[in-house]
Amino acid sequence: MSATSNPNQEHPPGRVMVVDDEASALKSLRRILEKLGHRVSTYSDPVRALERLEQQPYDLLLTDLRMPHLDGMELLDRAKFMYPGLQVVIITGFASLEGAVQATKKGAYHFLAKPFTPEEVARVVGEALEQKQLHDQAHAQGSAQGAETMGPLIVGNSAQMIRVAQVIAQIAPTDCNVLIIGQSGTGKELAARAIHAQSPRAGGAWVAFNCAALSPELMDNELFGHEKDAFTGASQTKAGLLEAAHGGTLFLDEIGEMPPAMQVKLLRALQEREVLRVGGTRPVPVDIRVVAATSQDLRAEVNLGAFRQDLYFRLNVVTLELPRLAERTGDIPLLAHFFLDKFKAKTGKEVLGFTEEAMNLITGYAYPGNVREMMNIMERAVAMCQGPLIQARDLPPDLAQVELTAFPQPGERAPTLEEIERQYIEHILKLTGGRRIRTAAILGIDRVSLWRKMKKFGLQ
Amino acid sequence: MLQRTLVVMENEEVCSPAIDYARELALRLDAEVTLLMVVEMAILDRTWLGSKRSAISDLDDRVGRQLAAIASDLLKGGISTSVALRVGDPAQEFVKFLAERPPFQAVIWGSGEHLPEHPKRHWLSKVADSLECPLWTVHSRRPPN
């Protein structure tokens, strides 16, 4: 076999980490991959590899399945937890082929069965890196499309956001109606877009409508359309948004604000899968998936008689609940950097990061307006910033001057031991700048225990 | 996306940091601000105000001017603002006020940095559980240790 032809020549070079407890396999893979132009780091100890991954992102992880201390499956889980976009290729002997298949089900891109040829390595690595590039492009495109709202589809490494992403991936292909619940600014529309993008309807229309934005008469016209001469000024026939969403997804934001008369019409349209335009006599068939969102307690609205129970059940086939930003404070630095990148690209400013004081203010704020508020704060900070780093003075004055307390007031309920533990770990992590070895030493626990606790409390 | 912030105050007491914060929050969320003053007064029968009529009229005048001054400042900053006064049992009046309006995305306590000490629970904390949005108090940041 010859390595003179380069099967990977059309693929981009990448940062590749190889983990295998077998020295000869490491050596051989390093040689093959470096020849292909990749930057390669090799590790025989998976625990050290994981520590390195925490410090530096890679494009591709090639890992053996059976290793002492930490097996490849666990490494896959943890690496994917840190970097959902990371591509992982499992290297395996024939005996553990079944494990490799399981690993691919858990998110590994592919597996390489030993003994492998350089061509096989080149092909699988090249394809995995291409996949990574596509993923990054989709992510960047998501940011661009979401410029008016909140950036990419899902940003966050916290346990809550990983769970949200998992639920979206689970429900997106099912075609059932979804009700998204979450406070203002938590990203309900982005979650709905993610459902659409990952569904078989992704190629179809995406139509979004805010039920709180229009009067009942205008809403009727917007949603259901009208026939020519249906009313004064209706000079031509107009299709409504339900028809426009045919074959795609209709997103109904603030569904709790929909007037009762409109609820009846929507329910009928969903039941019969057809709409009747204003002034029309002939129904028009529609094939739509409805994703609705609310910041209200819709169940309570049903109990009060303000929202139709039959429509509630039809819309609420699956519920997706989005956490407040205050519930996933571990994501705040990640989001801050994400928005920094986004706005510096938009403004063309060379802003590299945040001073410690600015980051302390950013992470210490309560964000009642959730991610949307944070995005606006970051946009302002980038606009105000005069140097390479965002400083405290670039942030809105209230961040430094006032502190917010959400009800219930402190003192009304004593915090639990678990809450205190979480706060203390978070505090020490902040003090050490997120350095886990130092944090574990201060807390008097080992690194694995710290990792478990961080995972449990969503402090990634 | 519509954003509405409510600043709720009681008994003609206005906390400047809370108003300043509401202004900042409204600016970065492009939100409307509603200022609500709730004044506690025992009114047994609304159809017969009797001696309360004059007191309510004076109150209306005073609070009207007070809220107008704050609203004018917010409006100058380009923030859409509305004001309201409610007299009676504060908890009841507050809940009724919320029921009459589209939902707010945040409620800010505007009469102090903390809820007043009260022999029983303060009326606002009694109704806080039934709110569909976060309720915040704004207080000066403690200097770092």
XYZ file of C-alpha atoms in Angstrom:
605
model
C 0.000 0.000 0.000
C 1.241 3.419 -0.805
C 0.646 6.724 0.876
C 1.780 8.736 -2.115
C -1.760 9.420 -3.257
C -3.548 11.571 -0.760
C -7.160 10.480 -0.315
C -7.671 13.346 2.077
C -6.403 16.037 -0.223
C -9.814 17.665 -0.581
C -10.447 17.586 3.124
C -9.329 20.407 5.413
C -6.448 19.852 7.831
C -7.597 19.707 11.412
C -6.545 19.521 15.035
C -6.666 15.833 15.868
C -6.273 14.182 19.257
C -5.416 10.479 19.328
C -5.877 8.462 22.513
C -4.745 4.848 22.711
C -2.929 2.928 25.429
C -1.029 1.025 22.755
C 2.156 2.952 21.899
C 2.559 1.389 18.449
C -0.974 2.411 17.424
C -0.316 5.994 18.565
C 2.918 6.129 16.596
C 1.358 4.724 13.464
C -1.664 7.055 13.586
C 0.505 10.102 14.237
C 2.619 9.246 11.174
C -0.418 8.754 8.915
C -2.242 11.859 10.106
C 0.752 14.189 10.021
C 1.446 13.080 6.483
C -2.075 14.206 5.646
C -1.308 17.648 7.030
C -3.182 17.435 10.338
C -1.927 18.790 13.657
C -1.765 15.744 15.893
C -1.583 15.308 19.686
C -1.251 11.784 21.039
C -2.083 10.531 24.525
C -1.715 7.085 26.033
C -3.555 8.159 29.210
C -7.230 9.061 28.621
C -7.411 11.077 31.854
C -4.587 13.344 30.653
C -6.276 13.575 27.269
C -9.472 14.737 28.953
C -7.584 17.380 30.921
C -6.036 18.630 27.690
C -9.450 18.724 26.024
C -10.736 20.903 28.843
C -8.030 23.432 28.007
C -8.049 23.306 24.236
C -10.707 22.395 21.690
C -9.948 19.878 18.941
C -11.737 19.144 15.681
C -11.466 15.381 15.933
C -10.879 12.827 18.646
C -9.676 9.352 17.709
C -9.885 7.093 20.719
C -9.446 3.460 21.575
C -12.409 1.847 23.273
C -10.709 -0.318 25.865
C -8.288 1.586 28.045
C -7.396 1.544 31.736
C -8.770 4.275 34.102
C -11.251 5.684 31.613
C -12.673 3.776 28.688
C -13.307 5.248 25.255
C -17.064 5.343 25.777
C -16.696 7.520 28.889
C -14.174 9.711 27.089
C -16.655 10.069 24.216
C -19.414 11.097 26.644
C -17.295 13.675 28.414
C -15.745 15.085 25.261
C -19.167 15.437 23.602
C -20.489 17.021 26.791
C -17.790 19.701 26.531
C -17.860 20.133 22.757
C -21.092 18.886 21.131
C -19.636 19.677 17.691
C -16.484 17.592 18.222
C -16.219 14.605 15.884
C -15.180 11.353 17.522
C -13.866 8.264 15.770
C -13.543 5.074 17.797
C -10.577 2.779 17.178
C -11.376 -0.787 18.068
C -10.268 -4.376 17.767
C -12.645 -7.000 16.409
C -13.514 -8.158 19.948
C -15.032 -4.816 20.898
C -16.795 -4.131 17.621
C -20.162 -4.230 19.341
C -19.004 -1.472 21.696
C -17.920 0.591 18.712
C -21.371 0.280 17.171
C -22.872 1.445 20.469
C -20.440 4.345 20.489
C -21.601 5.478 17.063
C -25.161 5.387 18.372
C -24.034 7.657 21.209
C -22.652 10.259 18.862
C -19.307 8.945 17.591
C -18.929 9.727 13.890
C -17.530 6.343 12.891
C -15.223 3.573 14.034
C -11.978 2.192 12.670
C -11.447 -1.521 13.126
C -7.878 -2.644 13.849
C -5.808 -3.396 11.898
C -6.521 -0.361 9.724
C -4.860 0.820 6.552
C -3.612 4.405 6.012
C -6.265 4.793 3.282
C -9.038 3.847 5.705
C -7.706 6.281 8.299
C -7.441 9.041 5.709
C -10.968 8.439 4.437
C -12.684 8.270 7.833
C -10.712 11.180 9.298
C -11.293 13.270 6.172
C -15.018 12.624 6.218
C -15.256 13.323 9.940
C -13.429 16.641 9.511
C -15.652 17.524 6.606
C -18.630 16.791 8.837
C -17.146 19.053 11.500
C -16.709 21.812 8.948
C -20.339 21.443 7.855
C -21.426 21.519 11.485
C -19.433 24.700 12.096
C -20.815 26.301 8.944
C -24.374 25.402 9.975
C -23.628 26.859 13.394
C -22.290 30.059 11.852
C -25.250 30.225 9.467
C -27.556 29.741 12.435
C -25.849 32.727 14.059
C -26.317 34.839 10.988
C -29.955 33.852 10.597
C -30.551 34.415 14.259
C -28.953 37.826 14.191
C -32.276 39.454 14.905
C -32.864 37.186 17.851
C -30.219 35.278 19.705
C -27.507 33.707 17.624
C -27.104 30.025 16.989
C -29.722 27.463 17.672
C -28.387 26.249 20.997
C -25.527 27.791 22.962
C -24.723 26.221 26.300
C -22.857 23.391 27.913
C -24.989 23.247 31.047
C -26.852 20.060 31.849
C -30.167 21.919 31.307
C -29.279 23.052 27.780
C -27.845 19.686 26.826
C -31.146 18.179 27.941
C -33.044 20.759 25.844
C -30.917 19.865 22.806
C -31.556 16.157 23.418
C -35.326 16.656 23.680
C -35.317 18.744 20.480
C -33.379 16.034 18.640
C -35.845 13.456 19.949
C -39.063 15.271 19.055
C -38.015 17.062 15.855
C -38.454 14.062 13.509
C -41.823 13.019 14.988
C -44.020 15.657 13.306
C -46.124 16.113 16.440
C -47.204 19.561 17.647
C -44.987 21.047 20.356
C -45.660 23.584 23.095
C -42.575 25.498 24.228
C -42.757 27.064 27.666
C -40.262 29.608 28.897
C -39.860 33.125 30.155
C -39.324 35.995 27.797
C -35.835 35.948 26.286
C -35.091 32.283 26.984
C -34.969 31.440 23.267
C -38.377 29.933 22.519
C -38.299 30.923 18.856
C -34.771 29.562 18.467
C -35.840 26.257 19.977
C -38.772 26.184 17.561
C -36.406 26.906 14.668
C -34.185 24.068 15.835
C -37.174 21.713 15.828
C -38.031 22.807 12.296
C -34.418 22.570 11.103
C -34.019 19.030 12.431
C -37.390 17.812 11.173
C -38.296 16.238 7.832
C -40.047 19.566 7.101
C -36.726 21.468 7.148
C -36.923 21.984 3.390
C -40.420 23.437 3.746
C -41.553 26.863 4.878
C -40.829 28.333 8.300
C -43.540 30.802 9.250
C -43.500 32.659 12.565
C -46.375 34.665 13.975
C -46.781 36.564 17.248
C -50.315 36.187 18.565
C -49.966 39.240 20.832
C -49.021 41.587 18.028
C -52.296 42.106 16.128
C -55.955 42.850 16.743
C -58.363 39.875 16.300
C -59.553 41.181 12.894
C -56.044 41.614 11.503
C -54.998 38.288 12.992
C -57.861 36.541 11.218
C -56.755 38.025 7.910
C -53.059 37.254 8.530
C -53.575 33.648 9.607
C -56.376 32.582 7.301
C -56.120 35.011 4.365
C -59.079 36.370 2.407
C -60.888 36.003 -0.866
C -61.107 38.840 -3.351
C -63.822 41.374 -2.372
C -64.284 39.692 1.043
C -64.267 43.201 2.551
C -63.644 46.786 1.449
C -60.093 47.019 0.192
C -59.682 43.299 -0.482
C -58.879 43.844 -4.137
C -57.290 40.438 -4.597
C -57.212 37.019 -2.970
C -54.573 36.636 -0.269
C -53.359 33.361 1.200
C -52.958 33.345 5.000
C -49.959 32.233 7.017
C -51.407 28.753 7.562
C -51.422 28.259 3.816
C -47.964 29.817 3.530
C -46.691 27.238 6.021
C -48.037 24.334 3.937
C -45.472 21.538 3.982
C -43.490 23.309 6.712
C -43.766 24.578 10.280
C -45.960 27.330 11.715
C -44.570 28.942 14.874
C -47.222 30.641 17.015
C -45.533 32.771 19.649
C -47.469 33.965 22.729
C -50.251 31.514 21.948
C -51.911 32.368 25.284
C -52.707 35.799 23.831
C -54.796 34.382 20.994
C -58.409 35.679 21.218
C -61.124 33.029 21.814
C -62.683 33.424 18.344
C -59.301 32.811 16.747
C -58.722 29.771 18.958
C -61.871 28.184 17.525
C -60.742 28.822 13.945
C -57.251 27.505 14.611
C -58.583 24.383 16.290
C -60.848 23.701 13.339
C -57.983 24.184 10.911
C -55.793 21.766 12.858
C -58.540 19.174 13.162
C -59.725 19.300 9.588
C -56.270 20.082 8.135
C -57.844 22.758 5.978
C -58.457 26.508 6.186
C -61.284 28.713 5.113
C -60.197 32.149 3.912
C -62.188 35.184 5.114
C -65.102 35.499 2.715
C -64.362 32.093 1.238
C -66.643 29.111 0.828
C -64.183 26.471 -0.358
C -61.712 25.071 2.205
C -58.035 24.908 1.222
C -56.152 21.816 2.443
C -53.021 22.485 4.517
C -50.282 20.216 5.852
C -48.561 22.014 8.723
C -46.775 21.268 11.943
C -47.547 23.760 14.703
C -44.980 24.723 17.282
C -46.534 27.097 19.815
C -44.831 29.034 22.586
C -45.941 30.777 25.721
C -44.469 32.491 28.743
C -47.742 32.062 30.620
C -49.107 29.155 32.594
C -51.385 27.927 29.810
C -52.771 25.138 31.999
C -54.012 27.796 34.452
C -55.518 29.750 31.541
C -57.385 26.583 30.562
C -58.658 26.176 34.122
C -59.830 29.793 34.115
C -61.622 29.246 30.821
C -59.436 31.804 29.002
C -57.868 29.197 26.725
C -59.705 26.304 25.052
C -58.884 22.955 26.556
C -59.295 21.086 23.256
C -56.853 23.435 21.527
C -54.463 23.155 24.490
C -54.382 19.371 24.173
C -53.977 19.542 20.418
C -51.013 21.914 20.676
C -49.447 20.369 23.753
C -48.628 16.933 22.378
C -45.083 17.429 23.643
C -43.921 20.127 26.048
C -40.453 21.626 25.899
C -39.495 23.779 28.870
C -36.647 26.264 28.516
C -34.623 27.244 31.588
C -34.041 30.836 32.672
C -30.484 32.060 32.276
C -30.303 32.412 36.070
C -30.836 28.646 36.299
C -27.816 27.931 34.110
C -25.256 30.442 35.272
C -22.449 28.108 34.161
C -23.341 29.041 30.553
C -22.875 32.795 31.126
C -19.114 32.987 30.264
C -19.690 30.822 27.188
C -22.571 33.031 26.041
C -20.553 36.171 26.772
C -17.744 34.955 24.496
C -20.224 33.812 21.890
C -21.901 37.230 21.723
C -18.514 38.954 21.826
C -17.465 37.005 18.708
C -20.759 37.762 17.034
C -20.705 41.524 17.633
C -17.015 41.996 16.962
C -17.568 40.315 13.598
C -20.512 42.619 12.986
C -18.686 45.805 13.979
C -15.235 44.802 12.732
C -13.713 45.711 16.129
C -10.673 43.818 17.383
C -11.951 42.969 20.858
C -10.154 39.988 22.367
C -12.010 39.365 25.602
C -12.997 40.747 28.984
C -11.103 42.139 31.939
C -11.538 40.128 35.133
C -13.625 42.903 36.670
C -15.957 43.008 33.658
C -16.343 39.233 33.630
C -17.150 39.267 37.360
C -19.930 41.774 36.720
C -21.233 39.796 33.767
C -21.338 36.518 35.686
C -22.703 38.160 38.838
C -25.762 39.736 37.221
C -29.225 38.172 37.452
C -30.555 38.679 33.863
C -34.321 39.046 34.349
C -34.511 39.462 30.549
C -32.596 36.194 30.083
C -30.388 35.586 27.021
C -31.964 38.425 25.049
C -30.906 40.877 27.767
C -27.416 39.439 27.800
C -27.152 39.766 24.029
C -28.120 43.456 24.261
C -25.606 44.052 27.054
C -22.848 42.481 24.949
C -23.801 44.462 21.854
C -23.555 47.664 23.861
C -20.265 46.585 25.470
C -18.638 45.883 22.086
C -19.881 49.225 20.768
C -18.499 51.102 23.813
C -15.208 49.217 24.022
C -12.146 51.307 23.108
C -9.351 48.801 23.659
C -8.598 45.121 23.203
C -10.602 44.089 26.291
C -14.130 44.883 27.408
C -13.916 46.737 30.694
C -16.413 47.260 33.514
C -17.056 50.817 32.242
C -18.248 49.410 28.890
C -21.120 47.612 30.635
C -24.435 49.255 31.586
C -23.934 51.220 34.841
C -26.492 49.263 36.813
C -24.459 46.077 36.540
C -21.847 47.615 38.790
C -24.176 49.677 40.934
C -27.112 47.497 41.820
C -27.801 43.935 42.726
C -31.066 42.195 41.919
C -32.853 39.834 44.196
C -35.615 37.620 42.973
C -38.456 36.596 45.230
C -38.712 34.761 47.538
C -36.641 37.118 49.630
C -33.520 35.726 51.274
C -34.386 34.714 54.775
C -37.894 33.549 53.941
C -36.572 30.122 53.094
C -33.309 28.729 54.325
C -31.205 27.356 51.442
C -30.623 23.636 51.335
C -27.218 22.084 51.901
C -27.098 21.221 48.204
C -27.743 24.841 47.207
C -24.980 26.033 49.531
C -22.626 23.379 48.111
C -23.380 24.478 44.573
C -22.847 28.154 45.402
C -19.564 27.410 47.167
C -18.182 25.309 44.306
C -19.220 28.041 41.874
C -17.522 30.654 44.045
C -14.219 28.711 44.212
C -14.349 28.032 40.462
C -14.668 31.775 39.896
C -11.770 32.462 42.265
C -9.518 30.024 40.438
C -10.637 31.208 37.016
C -12.209 27.805 36.333
C -9.004 25.823 37.015
C -10.318 22.511 38.177
C -7.168 21.062 39.712
C -6.762 24.151 41.889
C -10.499 24.199 42.696
C -10.459 20.544 43.747
C -7.417 21.215 45.977
C -9.135 24.151 47.712
C -12.342 22.172 48.184
C -10.369 19.210 49.535
C -11.842 16.714 47.076
C -10.361 14.836 44.156
C -10.844 15.953 40.556
C -13.272 13.170 39.697
C -15.532 14.137 42.621
C -15.339 17.768 41.513
C -16.248 16.784 37.965
C -19.225 14.744 39.229
C -20.462 17.599 41.383
C -20.057 20.103 38.548
C -22.008 17.831 36.260
C -24.714 17.364 38.899
C -25.059 21.125 39.470
C -24.754 22.058 35.799
C -21.545 24.043 36.401
C -19.761 23.161 33.182
C -41.399 40.351 20.564
C -43.289 42.565 22.968
C -41.677 43.421 26.255
C -43.481 44.992 29.159
C -41.948 45.892 32.494
C -44.001 46.889 35.515
C -42.616 48.978 38.338
C -44.905 48.579 41.313
C -44.734 51.101 44.161
C -46.749 51.707 47.292
C -47.899 54.642 49.389
C -46.177 57.355 47.329
C -42.710 55.991 48.058
C -40.319 55.941 45.120
C -36.909 54.281 45.146
C -34.592 56.018 42.646
C -32.233 53.039 42.037
C -35.252 50.919 41.102
C -36.463 53.524 38.607
C -32.940 53.927 37.190
C -32.660 50.178 36.832
C -36.096 49.914 35.173
C -34.970 52.562 32.674
C -31.760 50.675 31.846
C -33.593 47.365 31.547
C -36.247 48.914 29.294
C -33.584 50.434 27.058
C -31.748 47.166 26.550
C -34.896 45.109 26.086
C -36.687 47.759 24.057
C -39.485 47.411 26.580
C -42.465 49.498 27.591
C -42.583 50.563 31.243
C -45.721 50.785 33.338
C -45.541 52.615 36.659
C -48.135 51.458 39.151
C -48.658 53.182 42.483
C -50.757 51.241 44.960
C -52.044 53.137 47.967
C -53.493 51.277 50.904
C -56.856 52.540 52.022
C -59.791 50.783 53.630
C -62.816 51.325 51.411
C -65.846 49.349 52.526
C -68.266 50.387 49.823
C -66.959 51.791 46.559
C -70.325 53.284 45.663
C -70.294 55.486 48.766
C -66.845 56.958 49.277
C -68.107 59.565 51.740
C -65.297 61.358 53.551
C -62.686 59.429 51.502
C -63.730 61.256 48.347
C -61.691 64.343 49.097
C -58.689 62.317 50.311
C -58.729 60.264 47.118
C -58.981 63.373 45.000
C -55.917 64.885 46.748
C -54.079 61.596 46.382
C -54.942 61.426 42.726
C -53.486 64.869 42.232
C -50.290 64.210 44.222
C -49.531 60.777 42.799
C -50.453 61.970 39.326
C -47.759 64.630 39.505
C -45.249 62.252 41.062
C -45.739 59.566 38.403
C -45.870 62.134 35.607
C -42.417 63.401 36.614
C -40.950 59.891 36.442
C -42.796 59.070 33.224
C -41.634 62.292 31.588
C -38.024 61.358 32.345
C -38.517 57.875 30.860
C -40.317 59.247 27.803
C -37.433 61.653 27.180
C -35.198 58.601 27.038
C -37.401 57.174 24.283
C -39.139 54.625 26.514
C -42.842 54.088 26.033
C -44.366 54.649 29.474
C -47.774 54.489 31.116
C -48.885 55.185 34.666
C -51.637 53.956 36.949
C -52.882 54.515 40.489
C -54.856 51.979 42.486
C -56.389 52.646 45.896
C -57.672 50.026 48.307
C -56.350 46.676 49.499
C -52.873 46.548 47.863
C -52.728 42.813 47.134
C -56.224 42.758 45.664
C -55.703 45.914 43.635
C -52.376 44.628 42.301
C -53.840 41.298 41.184
C -56.827 43.007 39.573
C -54.488 45.410 37.765
C -52.460 42.483 36.353
C -55.613 40.663 35.290
C -56.768 43.662 33.256
C -53.566 43.920 31.222
C -51.452 41.874 28.837
C -48.757 39.950 30.715
C -45.613 41.686 31.921
C -42.203 40.135 31.413
C -40.718 41.537 34.626
C -42.067 43.187 37.766
C -39.739 45.454 39.735
C -40.379 46.602 43.277
C -40.068 50.390 43.132
C -40.599 51.602 46.699
C -37.381 50.547 48.346
C -34.294 48.454 48.126
C -36.041 45.731 50.130
C -39.632 45.009 51.016
C -40.609 46.906 54.158
C -40.369 45.094 57.466
C -43.872 44.024 58.274
C -45.323 42.179 61.252
C -46.899 39.763 58.776
C -45.696 39.013 55.248
C -45.693 41.994 52.940
C -48.653 41.976 50.536
C -46.354 41.711 47.514
C -44.656 38.552 48.730
C -48.112 37.072 49.353
C -49.029 37.465 45.690
C -45.547 36.823 44.262
C -46.214 33.119 43.835
C -49.126 33.780 41.493
C -47.095 35.951 39.106
C -46.163 34.592 35.694
C -42.961 36.609 35.459
C -40.009 37.255 37.731
C -40.375 39.788 40.527
C -37.208 41.682 41.414
C -35.987 44.032 44.089
C -33.132 46.361 43.224
C -30.584 47.262 45.873
C -27.170 48.870 45.952
C -24.357 46.470 45.254
C -22.343 45.565 48.325
C -18.688 46.554 47.995
C -16.505 43.486 47.450
C -14.918 42.068 50.605
